[in-house]
Short mmCIF file of C-alpha atoms in Angstrom, two decimals:
data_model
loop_
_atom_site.label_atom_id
_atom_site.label_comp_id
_atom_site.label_asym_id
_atom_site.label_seq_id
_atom_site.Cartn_x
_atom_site.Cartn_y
_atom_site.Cartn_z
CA UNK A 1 271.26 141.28 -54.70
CA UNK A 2 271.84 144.30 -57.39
CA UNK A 3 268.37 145.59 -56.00
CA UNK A 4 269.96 145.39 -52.35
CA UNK A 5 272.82 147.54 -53.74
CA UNK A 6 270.95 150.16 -55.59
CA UNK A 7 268.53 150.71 -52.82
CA UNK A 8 271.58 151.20 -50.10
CA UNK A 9 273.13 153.37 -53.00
CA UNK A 10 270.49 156.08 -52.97
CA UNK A 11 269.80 155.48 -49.02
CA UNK A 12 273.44 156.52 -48.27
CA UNK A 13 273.49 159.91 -49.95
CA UNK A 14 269.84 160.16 -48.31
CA UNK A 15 271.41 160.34 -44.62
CA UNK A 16 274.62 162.14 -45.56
CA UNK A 17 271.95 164.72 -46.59
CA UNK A 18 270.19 165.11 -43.56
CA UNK A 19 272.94 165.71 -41.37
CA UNK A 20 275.36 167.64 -43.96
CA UNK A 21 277.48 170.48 -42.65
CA UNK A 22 277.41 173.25 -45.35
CA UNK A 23 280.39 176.21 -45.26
CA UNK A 24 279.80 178.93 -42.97
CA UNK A 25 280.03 181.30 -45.34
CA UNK A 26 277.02 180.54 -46.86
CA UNK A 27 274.25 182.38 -44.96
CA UNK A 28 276.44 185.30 -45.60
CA UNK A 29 277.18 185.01 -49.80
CA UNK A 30 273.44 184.83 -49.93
CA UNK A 31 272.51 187.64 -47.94
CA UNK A 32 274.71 189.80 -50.61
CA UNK A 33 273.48 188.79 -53.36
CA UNK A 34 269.71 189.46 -51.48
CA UNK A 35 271.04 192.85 -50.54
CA UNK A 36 272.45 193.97 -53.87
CA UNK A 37 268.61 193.06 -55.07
CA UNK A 38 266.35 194.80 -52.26
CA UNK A 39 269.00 197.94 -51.35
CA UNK A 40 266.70 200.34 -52.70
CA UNK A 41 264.20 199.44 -50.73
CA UNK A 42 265.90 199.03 -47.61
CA UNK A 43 267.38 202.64 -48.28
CA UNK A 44 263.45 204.14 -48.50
CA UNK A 45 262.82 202.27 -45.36
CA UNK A 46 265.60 203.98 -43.43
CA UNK A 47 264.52 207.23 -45.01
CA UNK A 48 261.14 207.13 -43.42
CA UNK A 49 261.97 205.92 -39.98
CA UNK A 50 263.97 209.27 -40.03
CA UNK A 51 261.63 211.99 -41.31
CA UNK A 52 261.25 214.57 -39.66
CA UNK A 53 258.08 216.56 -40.27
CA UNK A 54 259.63 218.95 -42.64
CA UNK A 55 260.33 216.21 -45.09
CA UNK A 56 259.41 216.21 -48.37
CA UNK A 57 257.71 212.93 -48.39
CA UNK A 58 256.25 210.33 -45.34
CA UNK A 59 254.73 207.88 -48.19
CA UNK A 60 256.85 205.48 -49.98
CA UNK A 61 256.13 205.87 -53.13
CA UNK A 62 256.79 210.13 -52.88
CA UNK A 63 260.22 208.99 -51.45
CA UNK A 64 261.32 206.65 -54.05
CA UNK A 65 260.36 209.58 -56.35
CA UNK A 66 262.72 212.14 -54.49
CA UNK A 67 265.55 210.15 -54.12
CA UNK A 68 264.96 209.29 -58.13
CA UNK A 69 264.74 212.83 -58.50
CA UNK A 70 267.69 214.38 -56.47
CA UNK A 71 270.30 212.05 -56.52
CA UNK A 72 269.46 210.01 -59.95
CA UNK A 73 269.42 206.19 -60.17
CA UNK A 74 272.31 205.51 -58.69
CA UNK A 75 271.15 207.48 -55.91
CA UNK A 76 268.90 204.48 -54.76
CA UNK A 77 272.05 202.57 -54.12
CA UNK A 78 273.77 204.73 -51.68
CA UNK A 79 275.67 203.07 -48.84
CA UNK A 80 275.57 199.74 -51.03
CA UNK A 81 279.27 199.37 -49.81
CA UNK A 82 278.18 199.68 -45.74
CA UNK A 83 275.23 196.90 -46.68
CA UNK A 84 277.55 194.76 -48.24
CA UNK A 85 279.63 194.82 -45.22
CA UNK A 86 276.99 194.56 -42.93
CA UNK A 87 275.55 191.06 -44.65
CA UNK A 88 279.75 189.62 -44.51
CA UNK A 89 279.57 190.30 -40.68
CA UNK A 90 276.08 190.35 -39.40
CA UNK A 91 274.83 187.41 -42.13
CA UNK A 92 277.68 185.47 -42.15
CA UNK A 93 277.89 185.24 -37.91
CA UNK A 94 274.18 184.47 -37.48
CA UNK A 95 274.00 182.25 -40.02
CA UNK A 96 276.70 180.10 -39.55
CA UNK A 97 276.41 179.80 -35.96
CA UNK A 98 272.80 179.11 -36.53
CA UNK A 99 273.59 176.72 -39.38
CA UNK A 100 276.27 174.98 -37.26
CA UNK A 101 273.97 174.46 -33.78
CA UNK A 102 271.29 172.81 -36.43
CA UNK A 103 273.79 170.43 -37.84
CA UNK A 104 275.11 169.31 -34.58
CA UNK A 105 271.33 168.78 -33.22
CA UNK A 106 270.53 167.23 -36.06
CA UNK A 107 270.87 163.05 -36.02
CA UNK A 108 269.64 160.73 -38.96
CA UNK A 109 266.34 159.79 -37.18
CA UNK A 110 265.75 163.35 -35.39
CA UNK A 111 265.82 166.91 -36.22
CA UNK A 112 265.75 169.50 -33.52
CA UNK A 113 262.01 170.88 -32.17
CA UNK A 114 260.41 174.34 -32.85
CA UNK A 115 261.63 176.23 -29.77
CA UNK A 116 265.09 174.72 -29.84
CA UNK A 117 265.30 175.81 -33.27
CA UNK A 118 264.31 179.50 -31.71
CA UNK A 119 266.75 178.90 -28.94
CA UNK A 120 269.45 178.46 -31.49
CA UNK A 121 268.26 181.39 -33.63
CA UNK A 122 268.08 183.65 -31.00
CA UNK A 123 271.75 183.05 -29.51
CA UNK A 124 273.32 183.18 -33.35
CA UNK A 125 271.18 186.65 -34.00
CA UNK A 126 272.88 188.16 -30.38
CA UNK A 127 276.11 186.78 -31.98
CA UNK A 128 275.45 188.35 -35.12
CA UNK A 129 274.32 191.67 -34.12
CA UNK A 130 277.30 192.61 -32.28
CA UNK A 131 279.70 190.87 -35.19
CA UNK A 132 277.52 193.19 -37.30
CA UNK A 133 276.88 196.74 -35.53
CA UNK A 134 279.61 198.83 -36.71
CA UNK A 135 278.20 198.03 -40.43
CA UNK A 136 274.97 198.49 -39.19
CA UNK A 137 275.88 201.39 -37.95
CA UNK A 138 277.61 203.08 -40.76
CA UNK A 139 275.19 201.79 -43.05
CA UNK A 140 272.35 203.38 -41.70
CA UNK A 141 274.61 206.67 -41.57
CA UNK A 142 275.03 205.94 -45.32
CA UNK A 143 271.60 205.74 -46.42
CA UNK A 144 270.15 208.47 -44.23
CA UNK A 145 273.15 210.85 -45.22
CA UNK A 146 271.56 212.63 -48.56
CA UNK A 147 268.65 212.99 -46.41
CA UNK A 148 270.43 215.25 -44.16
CA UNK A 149 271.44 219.61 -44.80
CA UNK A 150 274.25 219.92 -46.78
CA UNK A 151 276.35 221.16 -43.65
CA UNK A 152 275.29 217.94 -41.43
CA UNK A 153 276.27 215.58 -44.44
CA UNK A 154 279.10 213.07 -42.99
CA UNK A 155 279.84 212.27 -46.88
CA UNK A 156 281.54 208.76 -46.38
CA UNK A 157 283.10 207.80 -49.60
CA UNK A 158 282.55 204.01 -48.70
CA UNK A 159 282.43 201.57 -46.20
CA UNK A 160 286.19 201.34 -44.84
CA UNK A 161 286.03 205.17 -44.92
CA UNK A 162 283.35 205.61 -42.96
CA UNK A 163 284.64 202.87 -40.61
CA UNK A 164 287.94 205.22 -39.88
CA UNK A 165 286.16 208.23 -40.11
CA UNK A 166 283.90 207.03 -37.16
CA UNK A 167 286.54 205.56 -35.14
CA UNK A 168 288.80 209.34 -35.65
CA UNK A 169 286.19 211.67 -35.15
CA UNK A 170 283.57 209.72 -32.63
CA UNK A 171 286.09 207.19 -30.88
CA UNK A 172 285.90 203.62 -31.18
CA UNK A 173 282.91 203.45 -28.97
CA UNK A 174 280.97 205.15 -32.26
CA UNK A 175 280.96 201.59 -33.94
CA UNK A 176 279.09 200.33 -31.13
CA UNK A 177 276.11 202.99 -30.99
CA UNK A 178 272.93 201.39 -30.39
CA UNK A 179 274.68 197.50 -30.17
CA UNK A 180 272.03 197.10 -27.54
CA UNK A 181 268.86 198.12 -29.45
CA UNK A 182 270.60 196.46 -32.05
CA UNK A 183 271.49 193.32 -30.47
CA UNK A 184 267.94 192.58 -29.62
CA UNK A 185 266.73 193.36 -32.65
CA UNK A 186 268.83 191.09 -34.60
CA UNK A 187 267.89 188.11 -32.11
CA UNK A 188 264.08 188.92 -32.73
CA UNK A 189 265.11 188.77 -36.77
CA UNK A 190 267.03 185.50 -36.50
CA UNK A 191 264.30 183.78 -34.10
CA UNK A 192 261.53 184.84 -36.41
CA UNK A 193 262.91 184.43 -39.59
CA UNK A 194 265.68 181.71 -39.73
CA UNK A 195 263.43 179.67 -37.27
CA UNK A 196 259.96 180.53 -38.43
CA UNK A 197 261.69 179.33 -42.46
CA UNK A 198 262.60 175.88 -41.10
CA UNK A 199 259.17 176.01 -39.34
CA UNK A 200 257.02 176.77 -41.96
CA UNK A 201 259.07 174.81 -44.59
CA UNK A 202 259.05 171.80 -42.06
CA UNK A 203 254.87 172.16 -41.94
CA UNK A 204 254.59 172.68 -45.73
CA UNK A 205 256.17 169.91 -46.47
CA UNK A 206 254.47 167.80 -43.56
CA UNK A 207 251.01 168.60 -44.54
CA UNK A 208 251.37 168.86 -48.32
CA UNK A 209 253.89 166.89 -49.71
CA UNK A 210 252.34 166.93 -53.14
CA UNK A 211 251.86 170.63 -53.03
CA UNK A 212 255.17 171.53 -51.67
CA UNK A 213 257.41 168.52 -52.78
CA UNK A 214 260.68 168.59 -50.86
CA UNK A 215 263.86 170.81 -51.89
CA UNK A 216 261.19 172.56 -54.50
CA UNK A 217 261.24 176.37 -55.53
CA UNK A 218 257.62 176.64 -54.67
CA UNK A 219 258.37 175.43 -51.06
CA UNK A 220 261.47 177.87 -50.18
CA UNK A 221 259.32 180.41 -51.84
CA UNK A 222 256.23 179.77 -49.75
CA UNK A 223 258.40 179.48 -46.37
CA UNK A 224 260.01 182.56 -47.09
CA UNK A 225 257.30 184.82 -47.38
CA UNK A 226 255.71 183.47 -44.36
CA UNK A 227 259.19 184.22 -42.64
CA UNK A 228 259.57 187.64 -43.93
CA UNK A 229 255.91 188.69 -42.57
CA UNK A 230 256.60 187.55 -39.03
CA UNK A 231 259.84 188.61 -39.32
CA UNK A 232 258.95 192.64 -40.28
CA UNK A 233 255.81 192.37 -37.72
CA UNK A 234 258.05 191.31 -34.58
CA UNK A 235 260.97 193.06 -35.30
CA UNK A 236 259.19 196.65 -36.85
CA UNK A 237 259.08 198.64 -32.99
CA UNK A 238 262.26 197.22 -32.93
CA UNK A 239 263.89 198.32 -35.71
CA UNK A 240 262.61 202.09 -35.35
CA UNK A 241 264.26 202.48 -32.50
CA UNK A 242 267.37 201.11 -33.54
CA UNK A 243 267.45 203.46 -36.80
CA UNK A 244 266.78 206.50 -34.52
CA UNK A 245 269.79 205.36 -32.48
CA UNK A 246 272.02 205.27 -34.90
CA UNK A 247 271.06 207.81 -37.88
CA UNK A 248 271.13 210.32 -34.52
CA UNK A 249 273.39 213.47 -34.01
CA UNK A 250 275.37 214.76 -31.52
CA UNK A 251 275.10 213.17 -27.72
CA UNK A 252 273.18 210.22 -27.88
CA UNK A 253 270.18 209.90 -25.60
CA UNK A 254 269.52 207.23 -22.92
CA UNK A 255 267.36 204.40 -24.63
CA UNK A 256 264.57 205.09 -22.39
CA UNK A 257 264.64 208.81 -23.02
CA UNK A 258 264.36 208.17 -26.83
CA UNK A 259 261.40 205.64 -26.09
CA UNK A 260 259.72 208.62 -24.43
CA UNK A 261 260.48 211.25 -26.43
CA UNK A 262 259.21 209.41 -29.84
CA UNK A 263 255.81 208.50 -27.74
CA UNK A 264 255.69 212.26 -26.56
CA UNK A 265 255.84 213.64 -30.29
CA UNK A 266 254.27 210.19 -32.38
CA UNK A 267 252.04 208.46 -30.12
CA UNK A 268 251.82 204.71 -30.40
CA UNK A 269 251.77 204.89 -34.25
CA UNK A 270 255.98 205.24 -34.02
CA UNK A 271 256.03 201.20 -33.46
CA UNK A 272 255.13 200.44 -36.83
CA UNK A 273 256.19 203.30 -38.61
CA UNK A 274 257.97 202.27 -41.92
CA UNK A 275 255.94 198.86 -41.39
CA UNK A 276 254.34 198.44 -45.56
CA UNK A 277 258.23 199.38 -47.07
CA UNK A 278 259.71 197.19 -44.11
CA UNK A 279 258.12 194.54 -45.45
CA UNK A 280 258.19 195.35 -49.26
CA UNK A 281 262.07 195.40 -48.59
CA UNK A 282 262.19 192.44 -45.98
CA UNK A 283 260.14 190.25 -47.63
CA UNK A 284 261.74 190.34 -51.21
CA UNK A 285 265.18 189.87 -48.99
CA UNK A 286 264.08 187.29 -46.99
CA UNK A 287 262.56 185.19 -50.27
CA UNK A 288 265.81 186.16 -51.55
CA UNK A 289 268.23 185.12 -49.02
CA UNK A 290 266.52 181.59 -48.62
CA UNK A 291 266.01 181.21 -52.45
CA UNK A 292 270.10 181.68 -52.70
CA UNK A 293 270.66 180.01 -49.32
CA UNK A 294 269.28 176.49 -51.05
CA UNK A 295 270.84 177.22 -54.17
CA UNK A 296 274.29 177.76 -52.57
CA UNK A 297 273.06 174.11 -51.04
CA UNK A 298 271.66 172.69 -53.79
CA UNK A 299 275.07 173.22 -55.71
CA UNK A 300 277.28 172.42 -52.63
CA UNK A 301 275.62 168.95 -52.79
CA UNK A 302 275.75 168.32 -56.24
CA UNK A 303 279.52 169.13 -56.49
CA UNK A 304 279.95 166.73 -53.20
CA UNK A 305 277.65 164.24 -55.39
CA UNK A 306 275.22 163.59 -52.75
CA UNK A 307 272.08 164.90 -55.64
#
């Protein structure tokens, strides 16, 4: 009889598990704390996709050294305050909507397939991106800004300044420059990296269980990584594009114009231009992200007692 009651004791937290909602702020708090770790990266990345060919530096390593130089330490943390904003919007949106479609697919005896996982990704990353764009957009403006002459310099002081800036000089339209390019890119992210995680963690833990032992920092580590590579390989041409868009000056070009013009000058080479620091920043973020994300979990459940 006791043995009855202990086993239905640990069964009952076992199935609350499985189908547990988690806040929808979660996906977001753990993108910041990602992005306050990777920024300097991300900020090299953006830096290449917009070189022009008199710039001082196309390598990574010769950029990080200029921006060290020329603007100091702190200098590799410029437009922290746009990324910040970016993850509460674009993070929080994608992840929570994805998060939420899971949980309500999810039944104690099924979980939802591969390409309904991708489904759901893909319609919380459209979600996201246009939650997201205007700090996507002044982000990128952020980041690229020391790169520029001193008399094309927009010299934001932060995020909400840029934000009014934008919508006094530009119009309100300026917040949504590029939401297109941008849109699409975010569902690519979400499909192959919120997907792709739950994927790979799903066969990790199918095919070695003793390897990758379930709710284990080796696992979300191993997933992660996989996610981040797919991630920065589908979403690289992608991701040019959208950083062209939005770093640009002046009358923005037709999307198909821009296409043609980068091809004219760069050749086929511009689609994974940026790829090695893409993924030197995406990967540590995505690790990052998902490494936080279960934490944030881990915690949640322990505090609801269900650990």
């Amino acid at each position: 009889m006791s043995a009855k009651i202990r086993g239905n004791a640990t069964e009952k937290p076992s199935s609350l598990r499985k189908n547990l909602r988690y806040p929808f702020w979660f996906g977001g708090s753990a993108s910041c704390f990602a992005a306050c770790v990777t920024h300097p990266l991300d900020l090299v990345k953006v830096r290449l996709q917009t070189a022009g060919k008199d710039a001082p530096s196309k390598k990574m390593l010769g950029t990080f050294v200029h921006i060290l130089k020329h603007d100091g330490p702190l200098g590799l943390y410029s437009g922290l305050s746009a990324s910040l904003l970016r993850q509460i919007t674009y993070s929080t949106t994608r992840f929570g909507i994805y998060e939420e479609l899971k949980s309500r697919f999810t039944t104690p005896t099924s979980t939802p397939t591969f390409p309904t996982l991708i489904a759901m990704a893909s319609a919380s990353g459209w979600l996201g991106g246009v939650a997201g764009n205007p700090a996507d957009v002044l982000n990128v403006r952020m980041q690229h800004d020391a790169a520029l002459p001193p008399s094309q310099q927009r010299n934001y002081r932060h995020a909400l300044d840029g934000l009014i800036r934008m919508t006094r000089e530009e119009g309100f339209r300026s917040l949504f420059r590029g939401v297109w390019p941008n849109s699409m890119r975010a569902v690519l992210m979400t499909a192959s990296q919120l997907a792709s995680y739950d994927g790979f963690k799903s066969l990790l833990l199918r095919t070695s269980p003793q390897t990758f032992p379930s709710d284990s920092l080796t696992t979300h580590f191993t997933a992660s990584f996989l996610a981040g590579f797919v991630a920065t390989t589908i979403c690289s041409p992608v991701d040019v594009i959208k950083t062209r868009v939005m770093s640009a000056q002046g009358e923005s070009k037709s999307l198909t114009k821009l296409l043609a013009d980068v091809y004219r000058v760069e050749g086929v080479g511009w689609m994974f231009r940026g790829w090695v620091p893409s993924f030197m920043r995406l990967g540590p973020h995505t690790i990052a992200t998902f490494l936080f994300l279960e934490q944030h979990k881990k915690l949640y459940r322990k505090v609801k007692e269900l650990d």
